[in-house]
Coordinates of C-alpha atoms in Angstrom, one line a residue:
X1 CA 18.3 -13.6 4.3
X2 CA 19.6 -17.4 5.1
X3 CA 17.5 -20.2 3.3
X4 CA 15.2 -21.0 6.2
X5 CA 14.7 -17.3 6.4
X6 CA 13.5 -17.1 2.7
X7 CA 11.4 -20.6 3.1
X8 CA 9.7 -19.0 6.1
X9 CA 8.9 -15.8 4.7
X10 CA 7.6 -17.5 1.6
X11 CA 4.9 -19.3 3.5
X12 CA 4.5 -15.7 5.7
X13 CA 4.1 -13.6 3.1
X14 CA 1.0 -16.6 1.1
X15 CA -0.7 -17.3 4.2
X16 CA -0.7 -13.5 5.9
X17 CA -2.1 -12.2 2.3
X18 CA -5.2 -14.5 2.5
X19 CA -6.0 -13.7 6.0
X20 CA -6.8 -10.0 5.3
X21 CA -8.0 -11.0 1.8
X22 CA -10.8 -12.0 3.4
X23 CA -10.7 -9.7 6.6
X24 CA -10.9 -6.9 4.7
X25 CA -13.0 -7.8 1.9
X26 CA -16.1 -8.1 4.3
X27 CA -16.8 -4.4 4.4
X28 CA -17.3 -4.1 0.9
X29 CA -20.2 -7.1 1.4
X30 CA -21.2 -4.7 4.0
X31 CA -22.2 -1.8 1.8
X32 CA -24.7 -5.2 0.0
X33 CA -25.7 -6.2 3.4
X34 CA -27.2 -2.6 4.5
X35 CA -29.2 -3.0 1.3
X36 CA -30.3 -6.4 0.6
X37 CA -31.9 -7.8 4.3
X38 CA -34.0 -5.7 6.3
X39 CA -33.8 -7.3 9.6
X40 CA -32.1 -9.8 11.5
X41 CA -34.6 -12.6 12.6
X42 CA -33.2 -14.5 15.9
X43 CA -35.3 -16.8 17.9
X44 CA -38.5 -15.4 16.8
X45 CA -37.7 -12.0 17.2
X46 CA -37.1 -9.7 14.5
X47 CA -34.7 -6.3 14.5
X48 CA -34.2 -3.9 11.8
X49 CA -30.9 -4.1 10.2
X50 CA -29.1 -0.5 10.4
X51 CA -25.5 0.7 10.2
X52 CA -25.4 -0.2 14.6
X53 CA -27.1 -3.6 14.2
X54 CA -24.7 -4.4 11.4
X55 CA -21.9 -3.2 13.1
X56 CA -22.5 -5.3 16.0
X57 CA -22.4 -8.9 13.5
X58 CA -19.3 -7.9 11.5
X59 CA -18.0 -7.1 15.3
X60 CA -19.0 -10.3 16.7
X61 CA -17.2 -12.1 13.8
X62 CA -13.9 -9.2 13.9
X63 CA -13.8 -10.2 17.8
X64 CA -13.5 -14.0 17.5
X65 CA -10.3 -13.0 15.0
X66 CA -8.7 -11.4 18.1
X67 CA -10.3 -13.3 20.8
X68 CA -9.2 -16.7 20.0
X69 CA -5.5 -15.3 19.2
X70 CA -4.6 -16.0 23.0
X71 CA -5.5 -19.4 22.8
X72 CA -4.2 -19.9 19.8
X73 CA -1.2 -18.2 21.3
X74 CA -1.1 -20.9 23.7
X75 CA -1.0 -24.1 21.1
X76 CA 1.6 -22.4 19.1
X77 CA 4.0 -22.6 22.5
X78 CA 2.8 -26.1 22.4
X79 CA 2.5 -27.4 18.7
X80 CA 4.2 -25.0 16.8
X81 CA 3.4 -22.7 13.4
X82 CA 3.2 -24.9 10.6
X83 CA -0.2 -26.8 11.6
X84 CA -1.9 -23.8 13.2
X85 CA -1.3 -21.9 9.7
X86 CA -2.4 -24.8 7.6
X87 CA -5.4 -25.1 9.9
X88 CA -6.0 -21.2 10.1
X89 CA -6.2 -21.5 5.8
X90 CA -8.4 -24.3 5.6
X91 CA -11.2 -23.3 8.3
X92 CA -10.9 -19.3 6.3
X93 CA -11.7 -21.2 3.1
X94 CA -14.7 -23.7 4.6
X95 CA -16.1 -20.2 5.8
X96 CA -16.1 -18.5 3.0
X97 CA -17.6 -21.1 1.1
X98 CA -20.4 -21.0 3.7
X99 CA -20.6 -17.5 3.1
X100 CA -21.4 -18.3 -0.4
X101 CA -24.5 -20.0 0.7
X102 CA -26.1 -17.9 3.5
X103 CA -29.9 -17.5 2.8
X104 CA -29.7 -14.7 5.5
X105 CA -27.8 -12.6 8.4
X106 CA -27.9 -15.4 11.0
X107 CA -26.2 -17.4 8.6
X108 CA -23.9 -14.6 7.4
X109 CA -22.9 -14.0 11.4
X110 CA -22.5 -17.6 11.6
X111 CA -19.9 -17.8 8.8
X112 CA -18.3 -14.7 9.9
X113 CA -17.8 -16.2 13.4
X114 CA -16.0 -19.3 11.9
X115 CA -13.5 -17.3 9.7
X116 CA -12.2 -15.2 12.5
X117 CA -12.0 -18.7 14.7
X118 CA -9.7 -19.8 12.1
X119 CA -8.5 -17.1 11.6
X120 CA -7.1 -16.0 15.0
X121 CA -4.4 -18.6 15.2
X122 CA -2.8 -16.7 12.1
X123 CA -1.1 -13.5 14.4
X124 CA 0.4 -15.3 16.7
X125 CA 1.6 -18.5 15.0
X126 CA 3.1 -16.3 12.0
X127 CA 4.9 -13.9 14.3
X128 CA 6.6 -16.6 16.5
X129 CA 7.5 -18.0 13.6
X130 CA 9.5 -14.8 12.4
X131 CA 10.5 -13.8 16.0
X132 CA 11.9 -17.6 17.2
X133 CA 12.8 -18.9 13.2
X134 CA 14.5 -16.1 11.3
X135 CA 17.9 -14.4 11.9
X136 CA 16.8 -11.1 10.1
X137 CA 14.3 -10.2 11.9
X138 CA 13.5 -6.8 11.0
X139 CA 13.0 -8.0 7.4
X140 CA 10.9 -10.7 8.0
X141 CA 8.4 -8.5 10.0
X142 CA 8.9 -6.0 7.1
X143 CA 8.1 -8.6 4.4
X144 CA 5.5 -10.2 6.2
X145 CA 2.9 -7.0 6.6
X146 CA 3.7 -5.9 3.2
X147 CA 2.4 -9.4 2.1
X148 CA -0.2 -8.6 4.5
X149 CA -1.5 -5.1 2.8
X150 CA -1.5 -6.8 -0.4
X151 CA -3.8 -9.0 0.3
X152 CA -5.4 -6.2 2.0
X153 CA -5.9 -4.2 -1.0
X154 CA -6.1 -6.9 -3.5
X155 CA -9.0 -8.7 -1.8
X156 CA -11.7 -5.9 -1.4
X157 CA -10.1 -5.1 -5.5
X158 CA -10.8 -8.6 -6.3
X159 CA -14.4 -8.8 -4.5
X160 CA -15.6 -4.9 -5.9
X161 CA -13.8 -6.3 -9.5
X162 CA -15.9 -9.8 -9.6
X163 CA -19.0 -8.0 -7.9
X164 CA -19.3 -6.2 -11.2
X165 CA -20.2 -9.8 -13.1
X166 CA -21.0 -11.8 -10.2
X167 CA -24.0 -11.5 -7.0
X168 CA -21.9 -11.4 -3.4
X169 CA -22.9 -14.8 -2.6
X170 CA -20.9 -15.9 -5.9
X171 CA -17.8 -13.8 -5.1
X172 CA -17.4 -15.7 -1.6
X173 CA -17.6 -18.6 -3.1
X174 CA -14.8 -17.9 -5.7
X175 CA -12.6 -16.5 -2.8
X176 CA -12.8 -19.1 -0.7
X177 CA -11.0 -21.7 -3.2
X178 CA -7.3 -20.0 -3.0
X179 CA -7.0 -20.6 1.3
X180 CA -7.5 -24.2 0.3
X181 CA -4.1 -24.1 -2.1
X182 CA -2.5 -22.3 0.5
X183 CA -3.2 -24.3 3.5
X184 CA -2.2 -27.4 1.1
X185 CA 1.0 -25.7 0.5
X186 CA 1.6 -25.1 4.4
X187 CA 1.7 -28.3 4.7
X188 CA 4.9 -29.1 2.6
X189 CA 6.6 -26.1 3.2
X190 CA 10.5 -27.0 5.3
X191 CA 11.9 -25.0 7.4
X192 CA 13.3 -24.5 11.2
X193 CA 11.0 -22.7 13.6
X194 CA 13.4 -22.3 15.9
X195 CA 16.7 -21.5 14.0
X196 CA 16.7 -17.6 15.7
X197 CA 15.4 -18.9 19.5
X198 CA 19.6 -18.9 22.0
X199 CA 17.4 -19.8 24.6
X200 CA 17.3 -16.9 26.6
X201 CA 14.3 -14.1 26.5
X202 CA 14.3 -11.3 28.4
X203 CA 11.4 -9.5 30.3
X204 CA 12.3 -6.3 31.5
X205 CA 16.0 -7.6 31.6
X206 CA 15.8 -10.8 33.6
X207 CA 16.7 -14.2 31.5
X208 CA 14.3 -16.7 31.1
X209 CA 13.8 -20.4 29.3
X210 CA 10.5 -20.7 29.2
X211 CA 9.0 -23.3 26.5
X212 CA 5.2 -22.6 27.0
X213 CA 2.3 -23.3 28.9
X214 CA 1.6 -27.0 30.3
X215 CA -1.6 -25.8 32.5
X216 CA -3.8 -23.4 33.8
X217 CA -2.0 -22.9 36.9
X218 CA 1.5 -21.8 34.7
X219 CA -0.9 -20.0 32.0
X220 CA -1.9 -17.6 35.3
X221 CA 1.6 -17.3 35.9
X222 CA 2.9 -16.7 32.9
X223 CA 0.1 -14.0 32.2
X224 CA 0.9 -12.4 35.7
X225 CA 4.6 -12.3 34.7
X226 CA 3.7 -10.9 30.8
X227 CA 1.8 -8.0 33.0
X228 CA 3.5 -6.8 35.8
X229 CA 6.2 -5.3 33.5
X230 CA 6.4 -3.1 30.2
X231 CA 4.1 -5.2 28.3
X232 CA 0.7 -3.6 29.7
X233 CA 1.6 -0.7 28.4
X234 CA 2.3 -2.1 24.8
X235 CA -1.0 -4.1 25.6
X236 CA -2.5 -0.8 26.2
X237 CA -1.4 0.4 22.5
X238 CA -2.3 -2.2 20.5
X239 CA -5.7 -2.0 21.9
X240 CA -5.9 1.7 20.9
X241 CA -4.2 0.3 17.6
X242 CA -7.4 -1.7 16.7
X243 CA -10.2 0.3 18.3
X244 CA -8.7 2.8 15.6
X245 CA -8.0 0.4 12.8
X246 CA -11.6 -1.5 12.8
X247 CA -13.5 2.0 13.7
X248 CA -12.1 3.6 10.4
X249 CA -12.2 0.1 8.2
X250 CA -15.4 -1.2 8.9
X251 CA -17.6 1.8 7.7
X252 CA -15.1 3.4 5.3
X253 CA -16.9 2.5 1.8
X254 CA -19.9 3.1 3.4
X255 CA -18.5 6.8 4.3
X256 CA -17.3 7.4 1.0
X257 CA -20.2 6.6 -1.3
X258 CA -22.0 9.9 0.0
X259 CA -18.6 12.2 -0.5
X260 CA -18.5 14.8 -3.8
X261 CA -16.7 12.7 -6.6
X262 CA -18.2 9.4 -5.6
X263 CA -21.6 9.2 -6.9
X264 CA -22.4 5.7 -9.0
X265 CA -21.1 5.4 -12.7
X266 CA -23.3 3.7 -15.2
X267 CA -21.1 0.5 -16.6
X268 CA -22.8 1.2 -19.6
X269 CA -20.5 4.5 -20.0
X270 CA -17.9 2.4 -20.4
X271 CA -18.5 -1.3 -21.1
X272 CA -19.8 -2.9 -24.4
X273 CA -22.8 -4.8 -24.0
X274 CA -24.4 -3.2 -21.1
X275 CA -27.4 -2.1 -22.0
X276 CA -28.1 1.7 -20.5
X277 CA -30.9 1.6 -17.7
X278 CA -29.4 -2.0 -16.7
X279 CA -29.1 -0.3 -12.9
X280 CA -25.4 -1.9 -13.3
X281 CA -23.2 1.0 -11.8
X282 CA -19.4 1.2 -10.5
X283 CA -19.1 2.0 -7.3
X284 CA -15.7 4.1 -7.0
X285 CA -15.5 4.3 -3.0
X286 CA -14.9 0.4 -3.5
X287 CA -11.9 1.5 -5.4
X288 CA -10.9 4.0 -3.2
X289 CA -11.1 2.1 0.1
X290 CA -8.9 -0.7 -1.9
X291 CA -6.7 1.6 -3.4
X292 CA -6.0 2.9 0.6
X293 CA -5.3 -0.3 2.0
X294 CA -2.5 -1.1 -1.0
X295 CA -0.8 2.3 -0.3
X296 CA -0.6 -0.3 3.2
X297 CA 2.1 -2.2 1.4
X298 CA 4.6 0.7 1.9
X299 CA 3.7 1.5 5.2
X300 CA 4.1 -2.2 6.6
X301 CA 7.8 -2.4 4.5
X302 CA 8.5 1.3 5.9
X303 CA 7.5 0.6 9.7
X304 CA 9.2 -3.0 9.5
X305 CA 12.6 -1.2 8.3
X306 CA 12.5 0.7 11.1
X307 CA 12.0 -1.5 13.7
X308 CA 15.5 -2.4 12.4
X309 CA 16.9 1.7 12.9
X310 CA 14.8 3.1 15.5
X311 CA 13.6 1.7 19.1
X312 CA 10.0 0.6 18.5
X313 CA 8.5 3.4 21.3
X314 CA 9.9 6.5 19.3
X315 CA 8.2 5.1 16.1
X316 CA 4.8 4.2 17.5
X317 CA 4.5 7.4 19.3
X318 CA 5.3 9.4 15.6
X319 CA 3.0 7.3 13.5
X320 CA 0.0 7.5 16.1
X321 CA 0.1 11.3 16.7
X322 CA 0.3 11.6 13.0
X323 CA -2.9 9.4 12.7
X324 CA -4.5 11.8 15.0
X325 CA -3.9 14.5 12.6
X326 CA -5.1 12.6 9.2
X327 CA -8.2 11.7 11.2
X328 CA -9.4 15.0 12.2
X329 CA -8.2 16.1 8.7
X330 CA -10.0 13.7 7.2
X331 CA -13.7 15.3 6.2
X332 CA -12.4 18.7 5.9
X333 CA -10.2 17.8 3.7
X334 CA -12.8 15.4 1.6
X335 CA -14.8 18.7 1.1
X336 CA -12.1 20.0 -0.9
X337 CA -13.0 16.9 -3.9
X338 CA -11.2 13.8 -4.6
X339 CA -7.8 15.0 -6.0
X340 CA -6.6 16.2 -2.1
X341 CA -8.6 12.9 -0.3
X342 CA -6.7 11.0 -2.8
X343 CA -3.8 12.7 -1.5
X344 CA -4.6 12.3 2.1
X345 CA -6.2 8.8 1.6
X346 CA -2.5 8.0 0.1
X347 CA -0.4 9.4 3.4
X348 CA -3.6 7.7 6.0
X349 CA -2.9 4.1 4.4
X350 CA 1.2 4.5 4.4
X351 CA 0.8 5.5 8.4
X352 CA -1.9 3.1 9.6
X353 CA 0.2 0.3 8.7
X354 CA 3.0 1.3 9.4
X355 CA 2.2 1.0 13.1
X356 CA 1.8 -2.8 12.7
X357 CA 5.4 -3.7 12.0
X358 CA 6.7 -1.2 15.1
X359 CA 4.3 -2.7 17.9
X360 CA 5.0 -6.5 17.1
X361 CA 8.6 -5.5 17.6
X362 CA 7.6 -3.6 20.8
X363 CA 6.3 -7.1 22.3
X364 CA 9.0 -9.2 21.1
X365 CA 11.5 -6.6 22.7
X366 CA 9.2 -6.7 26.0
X367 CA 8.7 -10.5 26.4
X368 CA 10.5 -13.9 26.7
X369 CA 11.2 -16.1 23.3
X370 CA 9.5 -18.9 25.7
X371 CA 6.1 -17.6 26.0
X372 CA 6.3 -15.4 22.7
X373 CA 3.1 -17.5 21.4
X374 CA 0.8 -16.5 24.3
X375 CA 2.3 -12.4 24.0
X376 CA 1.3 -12.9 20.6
X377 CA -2.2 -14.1 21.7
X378 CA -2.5 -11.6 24.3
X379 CA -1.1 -8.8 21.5
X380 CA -4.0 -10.4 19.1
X381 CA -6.4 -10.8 21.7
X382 CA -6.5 -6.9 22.2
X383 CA -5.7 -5.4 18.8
X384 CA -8.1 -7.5 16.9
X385 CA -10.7 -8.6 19.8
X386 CA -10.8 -6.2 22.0
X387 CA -10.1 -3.9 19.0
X388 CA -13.3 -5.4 17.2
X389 CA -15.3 -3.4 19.4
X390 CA -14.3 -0.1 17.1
X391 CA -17.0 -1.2 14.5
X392 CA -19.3 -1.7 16.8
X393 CA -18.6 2.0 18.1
X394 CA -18.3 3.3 14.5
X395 CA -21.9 1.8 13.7
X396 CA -22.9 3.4 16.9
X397 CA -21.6 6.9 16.3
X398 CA -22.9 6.8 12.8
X399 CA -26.2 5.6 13.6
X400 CA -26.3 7.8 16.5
X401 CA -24.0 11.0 15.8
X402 CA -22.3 12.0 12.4
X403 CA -18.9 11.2 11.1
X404 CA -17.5 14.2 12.1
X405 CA -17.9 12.5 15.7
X406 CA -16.8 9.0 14.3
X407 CA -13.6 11.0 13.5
X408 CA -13.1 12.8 16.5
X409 CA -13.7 9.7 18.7
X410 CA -10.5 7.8 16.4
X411 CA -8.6 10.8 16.7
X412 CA -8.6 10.0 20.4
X413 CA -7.8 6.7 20.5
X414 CA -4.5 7.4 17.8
X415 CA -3.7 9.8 20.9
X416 CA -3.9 7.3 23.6
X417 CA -1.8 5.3 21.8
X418 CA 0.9 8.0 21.6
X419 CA 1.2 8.8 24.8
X420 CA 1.4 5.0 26.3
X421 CA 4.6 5.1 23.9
X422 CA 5.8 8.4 25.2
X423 CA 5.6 6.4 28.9
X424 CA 7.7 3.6 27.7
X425 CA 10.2 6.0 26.6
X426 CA 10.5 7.9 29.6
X427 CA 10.4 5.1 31.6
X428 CA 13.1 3.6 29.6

């Protein structure tokens, strides 16, 4: 890589670790949540909080995060990366550190509903930046979702790790404080967002020059264009992408505590000066779910590397059939104890994130550099918004079902993922 491509990456790799820090961090409050409030007191009225109700506030919270990517889309065209990122870290700190103080759900929604405002700029500001800014391309997207799992795996580590000494509201607090160094740092980061851009983008072949969106009349347009060709169809997998990737996350440590190998351990066992019969107990599905999204880090590197060998379709219809497969494999194979979930849980975290690095290639290949904010935003809007709505059908089927259904219904949408690929390659 050049130096602008190292000075971009930098910033990448800081501010795409913090978003998921916190992202995925709040399903590890969830297990707390389920235990510590009863209900959910709105306007008088009063429901009882269950995995469903639950599901449908972490959801509301998960579908800002994608929601107000296509807006946010839409200002990057206009304003560029650097202040949407900076902006995107300070409003996931402020949050956070309203997190720290919520007396009860509302306020918990409420706080949850701001980070995924801030946070939904993130997406497509950072992959503009890659796609229009950085000659090596393939690298950058590799670089950046590796960044990305670490801070997925390191933040629910880092909350399960301080929720040993500290109570939850304590532990937001303390996360909140490193998105404010990192949005400070955004702001004297140098580089050129626009070293990689000739000018010319293609959509479906034709050349265009676009430079964004000035009005509603040209945001219709430009939507109409983004649609009528290949794009729908990758629009079509990244929303099977997050239906599957929030339907597994937002329930997993809530799965595993009632597996064989996971029951509570005493931190008296094992820790001087806590006194046996304290109630003080490691959790080890905490360690397990975090331990699964690290793994991540070597499937965003792996799918990002190929992005650079392989056209994008071929990958995403490999990685998604496979996910089919681990999902349906996914109890059975738990029944067998934790040595062979490890095992599994190892292979499921390589190949869900692995997919991330192939589809954000698949849009940049199917859209115009001038507009590539607003295909981020739409990309955003439906793997993370629209997507949002798999915890809500996760708490659902739980509630509702068993997780032998939850699995079956995430085996599916893996599948319809696969075969919207296998279209674009026929088609091609």
């Amino acid at each position: 890589m050049n130096g602008n491509d190292r000075s971009i990456v930098g910033l990448l790799m800081l501010a795409h670790g913090m978003v998921h820090t916190y992202e995925l961090s709040i399903p590890i409050f969830v297990t707390i949540w389920l235990a510590e409030f009863e209900v959910i007191a709105i306007a008088g009225v009063e429901v009882g909080v269950t995995q469903a109700t639950l599901g449908l506030v972490v959801t509301a919270g998960y579908g800002l995060f994608g929601v107000g990517a296509l807006p946010g889309g839409i200002l990057v065209d206009r304003f560029g990366s650097r202040r949407l990122i900076a902006a995107c870290l300070f409003g996931m700190g402020g949050s956070f550190f309203l997190l720290g103080v919520a007396p009860d759900l509302v306020v918990v929604a409420i706080s949850l509903l701001l980070w995924g405002l801030a946070a939904s700029v993130y997406h497509p500001a950072g992959l503009t930046l890659i796609s229009k800014g950085m000659e090596d391309r393939g690298t950058g997207f590799a670089y950046h979702g590796a960044a990305g799992n670490v801070g997925i795996g390191l933040g629910p580590l880092l909350a399960a790790i301080l929720l040993l000494v500290f109570d939850w509201t304590t532990v937001a607090t303390v996360l909140a404080v490193p998105a404010i160094l990192a949005g400070l740092y955004a702001l004297r980061a140098e580089f050129d967002e626009t070293a990689a851009v000739d000018g010319v983008g293609t959509d479906g072949g034709e050349p265009r020059t676009q430079g964004g969106v000035d009005s509603l009349s040209q945001f219709v347009t430009e939507s109409k264009l983004l649609f009528a060709g290949a794009f729908v169809i990758v629009f079509l997998i990244v929303i099977a992408n997050g239906l599957f990737y929030r339907g597994v996350l937002t329930f997993l440590p809530n799965l595993l505590e009632g597996l064989p190998g996971f029951e509570p351990i005493p931190l008296a066992a094992f820790v001087p000066g806590v006194e046996a019969g304290s109630g003080r107990t490691l959790k080890p599905e905490r360690y397990f779910y975090a331990g699964l999204l690290l793994v991540g880090v070597a499937g965003q590197y792996l799918g990002g590397k190929l992005t650079d060998r392989v056209p994008p379709e071929y990958g995403i219809a490999g990685v998604f059939g496979l996910l089919a497969v681990l999902a349906l494999s996914f109890l059975p194979v738990a029944e067998l104890g934790i040595g062979p979930l490890f095992a599994l849980g190892t292979v499921f975290g390589i190949t869900l994130f692995a997919a991330q690095p192939l589809y954000q290639a698949a849009v940049a290949d199917y859209t115009p550099s001038g507009t590539r904010g607003l295909s981020y935003g739409y990309t955003y809007l439906g793997s993370f918004g629209v997507g949002a709505l798999g915890g809500a059908v996760a708490g659902a089927v739980l509630t509702y079902a068993d997780a032998t259904a939850l699995f079956g219904v995430l085996a599916g949408f893996a599948l319809v993922a696969s075969a919207a690929a296998v279209y674009l390659i026929v088609r091609d």
